[in-house]
Amino acid sequence: MRILIQRVKSASVTIGGQLRSQIGAGLLVLLGVGADDTDEDVEYLAGKLVRLRIFDDAQGVMNLDVRQVGGQVLVVSQFTLLASTRKGNRPSYIKAAPEAVSYPMYERFAARVAELLGREVMTGEFGADMQVALVNDGPVTIWIDSKMRDC
């Protein structure tokens, strides 16, 4: 399971010209679910996300987590995070989980983040053609793979 975290001033998801979700300051999280991912991966990444200290404290040092700053979270499914570009120029998505696996894990991830955060988490719409808009803050962008915990 992989997440790409972007610290944002604001972010939104629009589908077919209709606003689906939006947040103010906080985290936009793109989530890719692999075919071999389990609830252990959900737990690891949800906990890591909520505890990640990437917001500035009073001294301007990234020392606060999203809970401490009252930030919001928007989670968007993105199977392309599992792309393999080892061979040729056309990415392979063979490592991405099929919808029957990835959709429930996406929902569990968002629910677990909300539980740890203590407030609602906004989401995109799984499988939809979404337009994601954001205003990066920093920019701060961090990639975490649950299978690469020693990096």
PDB file of C-alpha atoms in Angstrom:
ATOM      1  CA  MET A   1       0.000   0.000   0.000  1.00  0.00           C
ATOM      2  CA  ARG A   2       1.328   3.406  -0.909  1.00  0.00           C
ATOM      3  CA  ILE A   3       0.314   6.899   0.038  1.00  0.00           C
ATOM      4  CA  LEU A   4       1.433  10.183  -1.409  1.00  0.00           C
ATOM      5  CA  ILE A   5       0.850  12.937   1.139  1.00  0.00           C
ATOM      6  CA  GLN A   6       0.672  16.584   0.199  1.00  0.00           C
ATOM      7  CA  ARG A   7       0.427  19.305   2.822  1.00  0.00           C
ATOM      8  CA  VAL A   8      -2.135  21.730   1.439  1.00  0.00           C
ATOM      9  CA  LYS A   9      -3.732  25.090   2.106  1.00  0.00           C
ATOM     10  CA  SER A  10      -6.828  23.652   0.373  1.00  0.00           C
ATOM     11  CA  ALA A  11      -7.848  20.743  -1.856  1.00  0.00           C
ATOM     12  CA  SER A  12     -10.968  19.560  -3.644  1.00  0.00           C
ATOM     13  CA  VAL A  13     -12.347  16.764  -5.804  1.00  0.00           C
ATOM     14  CA  THR A  14     -14.756  17.476  -8.647  1.00  0.00           C
ATOM     15  CA  ILE A  15     -16.531  14.767 -10.649  1.00  0.00           C
ATOM     16  CA  GLY A  16     -18.443  15.592 -13.813  1.00  0.00           C
ATOM     17  CA  GLY A  17     -18.398  19.291 -12.976  1.00  0.00           C
ATOM     18  CA  GLN A  18     -19.887  18.702  -9.492  1.00  0.00           C
ATOM     19  CA  LEU A  19     -17.921  19.352  -6.318  1.00  0.00           C
ATOM     20  CA  ARG A  20     -17.609  16.073  -4.403  1.00  0.00           C
ATOM     21  CA  SER A  21     -15.332  17.033  -1.491  1.00  0.00           C
ATOM     22  CA  GLN A  22     -13.184  19.888  -0.320  1.00  0.00           C
ATOM     23  CA  ILE A  23     -10.945  20.708   2.600  1.00  0.00           C
ATOM     24  CA  GLY A  24      -9.103  23.689   3.965  1.00  0.00           C
ATOM     25  CA  ALA A  25      -5.612  23.422   5.421  1.00  0.00           C
ATOM     26  CA  GLY A  26      -4.463  19.866   6.027  1.00  0.00           C
ATOM     27  CA  LEU A  27      -3.443  16.831   4.012  1.00  0.00           C
ATOM     28  CA  LEU A  28      -4.374  15.544   0.574  1.00  0.00           C
ATOM     29  CA  VAL A  29      -3.640  11.809   0.535  1.00  0.00           C
ATOM     30  CA  LEU A  30      -3.469   9.766  -2.653  1.00  0.00           C
ATOM     31  CA  LEU A  31      -3.827   6.052  -1.852  1.00  0.00           C
ATOM     32  CA  GLY A  32      -2.772   3.066  -3.955  1.00  0.00           C
ATOM     33  CA  VAL A  33      -3.651  -0.450  -2.831  1.00  0.00           C
ATOM     34  CA  GLY A  34      -1.473  -3.383  -3.858  1.00  0.00           C
ATOM     35  CA  ALA A  35      -2.666  -6.899  -4.552  1.00  0.00           C
ATOM     36  CA  ASP A  36      -0.828  -8.226  -1.486  1.00  0.00           C
ATOM     37  CA  ASP A  37      -1.895  -5.527   0.981  1.00  0.00           C
ATOM     38  CA  THR A  38      -3.663  -6.413   4.224  1.00  0.00           C
ATOM     39  CA  ASP A  39      -5.296  -4.685   7.173  1.00  0.00           C
ATOM     40  CA  GLU A  40      -1.821  -4.484   8.726  1.00  0.00           C
ATOM     41  CA  ASP A  41      -0.845  -2.119   5.887  1.00  0.00           C
ATOM     42  CA  VAL A  42      -3.964  -0.028   6.519  1.00  0.00           C
ATOM     43  CA  GLU A  43      -3.142   0.226  10.222  1.00  0.00           C
ATOM     44  CA  TYR A  44       0.502   1.102   9.620  1.00  0.00           C
ATOM     45  CA  LEU A  45      -0.160   3.832   7.050  1.00  0.00           C
ATOM     46  CA  ALA A  46      -3.172   5.347   8.815  1.00  0.00           C
ATOM     47  CA  GLY A  47      -1.161   5.641  12.025  1.00  0.00           C
ATOM     48  CA  LYS A  48       1.892   6.995  10.247  1.00  0.00           C
ATOM     49  CA  LEU A  49      -0.198   9.580   8.406  1.00  0.00           C
ATOM     50  CA  VAL A  50      -1.942  10.933  11.497  1.00  0.00           C
ATOM     51  CA  ARG A  51       1.283  11.072  13.548  1.00  0.00           C
ATOM     52  CA  LEU A  52       3.503  12.521  10.795  1.00  0.00           C
ATOM     53  CA  ARG A  53       4.973  15.803  12.057  1.00  0.00           C
ATOM     54  CA  ILE A  54       5.009  17.965   8.937  1.00  0.00           C
ATOM     55  CA  PHE A  55       3.326  21.148  10.149  1.00  0.00           C
ATOM     56  CA  ASP A  56       5.236  24.120  11.524  1.00  0.00           C
ATOM     57  CA  ASP A  57       5.355  24.901  15.222  1.00  0.00           C
ATOM     58  CA  ALA A  58       5.703  28.443  16.634  1.00  0.00           C
ATOM     59  CA  GLN A  59       9.415  28.434  15.745  1.00  0.00           C
ATOM     60  CA  GLY A  60       8.754  27.485  12.121  1.00  0.00           C
ATOM     61  CA  VAL A  61      10.014  23.910  12.562  1.00  0.00           C
ATOM     62  CA  MET A  62       8.019  20.984  11.151  1.00  0.00           C
ATOM     63  CA  ASN A  63       7.171  19.507  14.528  1.00  0.00           C
ATOM     64  CA  LEU A  64       3.355  19.197  14.632  1.00  0.00           C
ATOM     65  CA  ASP A  65       0.993  16.568  13.241  1.00  0.00           C
ATOM     66  CA  VAL A  66      -2.338  17.107  11.494  1.00  0.00           C
ATOM     67  CA  ARG A  67      -4.287  16.606  14.730  1.00  0.00           C
ATOM     68  CA  GLN A  68      -2.281  19.235  16.580  1.00  0.00           C
ATOM     69  CA  VAL A  69      -2.973  21.892  13.946  1.00  0.00           C
ATOM     70  CA  GLY A  70      -6.663  20.986  13.510  1.00  0.00           C
ATOM     71  CA  GLY A  71      -6.016  20.087   9.875  1.00  0.00           C
ATOM     72  CA  GLN A  72      -8.419  18.304   7.582  1.00  0.00           C
ATOM     73  CA  VAL A  73      -7.731  15.196   5.475  1.00  0.00           C
ATOM     74  CA  LEU A  74      -8.907  14.325   1.960  1.00  0.00           C
ATOM     75  CA  VAL A  75      -8.230  10.740   0.780  1.00  0.00           C
ATOM     76  CA  VAL A  76      -8.355   9.960  -2.942  1.00  0.00           C
ATOM     77  CA  SER A  77      -7.881   6.491  -4.465  1.00  0.00           C
ATOM     78  CA  GLN A  78      -5.141   6.318  -7.090  1.00  0.00           C
ATOM     79  CA  PHE A  79      -4.153   2.909  -8.437  1.00  0.00           C
ATOM     80  CA  THR A  80      -1.432   4.508 -10.590  1.00  0.00           C
ATOM     81  CA  LEU A  81       0.743   4.818  -7.470  1.00  0.00           C
ATOM     82  CA  LEU A  82       1.407   1.086  -7.983  1.00  0.00           C
ATOM     83  CA  ALA A  83       2.726   1.633 -11.511  1.00  0.00           C
ATOM     84  CA  SER A  84       5.818  -0.262 -12.564  1.00  0.00           C
ATOM     85  CA  THR A  85       7.979   1.541 -15.112  1.00  0.00           C
ATOM     86  CA  ARG A  86      10.843  -0.959 -15.202  1.00  0.00           C
ATOM     87  CA  LYS A  87      10.253  -2.087 -18.777  1.00  0.00           C
ATOM     88  CA  GLY A  88       9.437   0.085 -21.751  1.00  0.00           C
ATOM     89  CA  ASN A  89       7.523   3.347 -21.663  1.00  0.00           C
ATOM     90  CA  ARG A  90       4.033   2.113 -20.855  1.00  0.00           C
ATOM     91  CA  PRO A  91       3.469   1.689 -17.100  1.00  0.00           C
ATOM     92  CA  SER A  92       2.217  -1.659 -15.861  1.00  0.00           C
ATOM     93  CA  TYR A  93      -0.409  -1.755 -13.113  1.00  0.00           C
ATOM     94  CA  ILE A  94      -0.227  -5.487 -12.482  1.00  0.00           C
ATOM     95  CA  LYS A  95       0.735  -4.890  -8.828  1.00  0.00           C
ATOM     96  CA  ALA A  96      -2.420  -2.864  -8.137  1.00  0.00           C
ATOM     97  CA  ALA A  97      -5.215  -4.723  -6.357  1.00  0.00           C
ATOM     98  CA  PRO A  98      -8.452  -5.404  -8.251  1.00  0.00           C
ATOM     99  CA  GLU A  99     -11.485  -3.340  -7.255  1.00  0.00           C
ATOM    100  CA  ALA A 100     -12.958  -6.165  -5.169  1.00  0.00           C
ATOM    101  CA  VAL A 101      -9.905  -5.870  -2.895  1.00  0.00           C
ATOM    102  CA  SER A 102      -8.886  -2.232  -3.215  1.00  0.00           C
ATOM    103  CA  TYR A 103     -12.276  -0.581  -2.713  1.00  0.00           C
ATOM    104  CA  PRO A 104     -12.920  -2.109   0.751  1.00  0.00           C
ATOM    105  CA  MET A 105      -9.321  -1.344   1.772  1.00  0.00           C
ATOM    106  CA  TYR A 106      -9.690   2.268   0.612  1.00  0.00           C
ATOM    107  CA  GLU A 107     -12.823   2.577   2.747  1.00  0.00           C
ATOM    108  CA  ARG A 108     -11.094   0.952   5.747  1.00  0.00           C
ATOM    109  CA  PHE A 109      -8.134   3.279   5.381  1.00  0.00           C
ATOM    110  CA  ALA A 110     -10.317   6.408   5.305  1.00  0.00           C
ATOM    111  CA  ALA A 111     -12.371   5.132   8.265  1.00  0.00           C
ATOM    112  CA  ARG A 112      -9.248   4.320  10.293  1.00  0.00           C
ATOM    113  CA  VAL A 113      -7.734   7.747   9.591  1.00  0.00           C
ATOM    114  CA  ALA A 114     -11.011   9.363  10.724  1.00  0.00           C
ATOM    115  CA  GLU A 115     -10.965   7.268  13.885  1.00  0.00           C
ATOM    116  CA  LEU A 116      -7.379   8.224  14.703  1.00  0.00           C
ATOM    117  CA  LEU A 117      -7.973  11.838  13.741  1.00  0.00           C
ATOM    118  CA  GLY A 118     -11.134  12.102  15.794  1.00  0.00           C
ATOM    119  CA  ARG A 119     -13.099  13.778  13.008  1.00  0.00           C
ATOM    120  CA  GLU A 120     -14.511  13.233   9.539  1.00  0.00           C
ATOM    121  CA  VAL A 121     -12.228  12.481   6.618  1.00  0.00           C
ATOM    122  CA  MET A 122     -13.295  13.640   3.184  1.00  0.00           C
ATOM    123  CA  THR A 123     -12.917  11.306   0.201  1.00  0.00           C
ATOM    124  CA  GLY A 124     -13.012  11.179  -3.537  1.00  0.00           C
ATOM    125  CA  GLU A 125     -15.176   8.625  -5.328  1.00  0.00           C
ATOM    126  CA  PHE A 126     -13.537   5.271  -5.890  1.00  0.00           C
ATOM    127  CA  GLY A 127     -13.099   4.465  -9.580  1.00  0.00           C
ATOM    128  CA  ALA A 128     -14.437   7.800 -10.806  1.00  0.00           C
ATOM    129  CA  ASP A 129     -12.744  10.156 -13.255  1.00  0.00           C
ATOM    130  CA  MET A 130     -11.879  12.859 -10.728  1.00  0.00           C
ATOM    131  CA  GLN A 131     -10.402  16.295 -11.087  1.00  0.00           C
ATOM    132  CA  VAL A 132      -8.287  16.984  -8.027  1.00  0.00           C
ATOM    133  CA  ALA A 133      -7.308  20.576  -7.277  1.00  0.00           C
ATOM    134  CA  LEU A 134      -4.921  21.644  -4.567  1.00  0.00           C
ATOM    135  CA  VAL A 135      -2.896  24.519  -3.258  1.00  0.00           C
ATOM    136  CA  ASN A 136       0.344  23.013  -1.998  1.00  0.00           C
ATOM    137  CA  ASP A 137       1.693  24.327   1.281  1.00  0.00           C
ATOM    138  CA  GLY A 138       5.472  24.470   1.264  1.00  0.00           C
ATOM    139  CA  PRO A 139       5.388  22.449  -0.922  1.00  0.00           C
ATOM    140  CA  VAL A 140       5.609  19.421   1.324  1.00  0.00           C
ATOM    141  CA  THR A 141       5.092  16.097  -0.453  1.00  0.00           C
ATOM    142  CA  ILE A 142       5.925  12.741   1.135  1.00  0.00           C
ATOM    143  CA  TRP A 143       5.613   9.221  -0.261  1.00  0.00           C
ATOM    144  CA  ILE A 144       5.266   6.223   2.072  1.00  0.00           C
ATOM    145  CA  ASP A 145       5.122   2.557   1.069  1.00  0.00           C
ATOM    146  CA  SER A 146       3.952   0.131   3.751  1.00  0.00           C
ATOM    147  CA  LYS A 147       6.255  -2.550   2.347  1.00  0.00           C
ATOM    148  CA  MET A 148       9.335  -0.337   2.722  1.00  0.00           C
ATOM    149  CA  ARG A 149       9.283   0.375   6.452  1.00  0.00           C
ATOM    150  CA  ASP A 150      13.036   0.463   6.839  1.00  0.00           C
ATOM    151  CA  CYS A 151      13.552   3.382   4.411  1.00  0.00           C
TER     152      CYS A 151
END
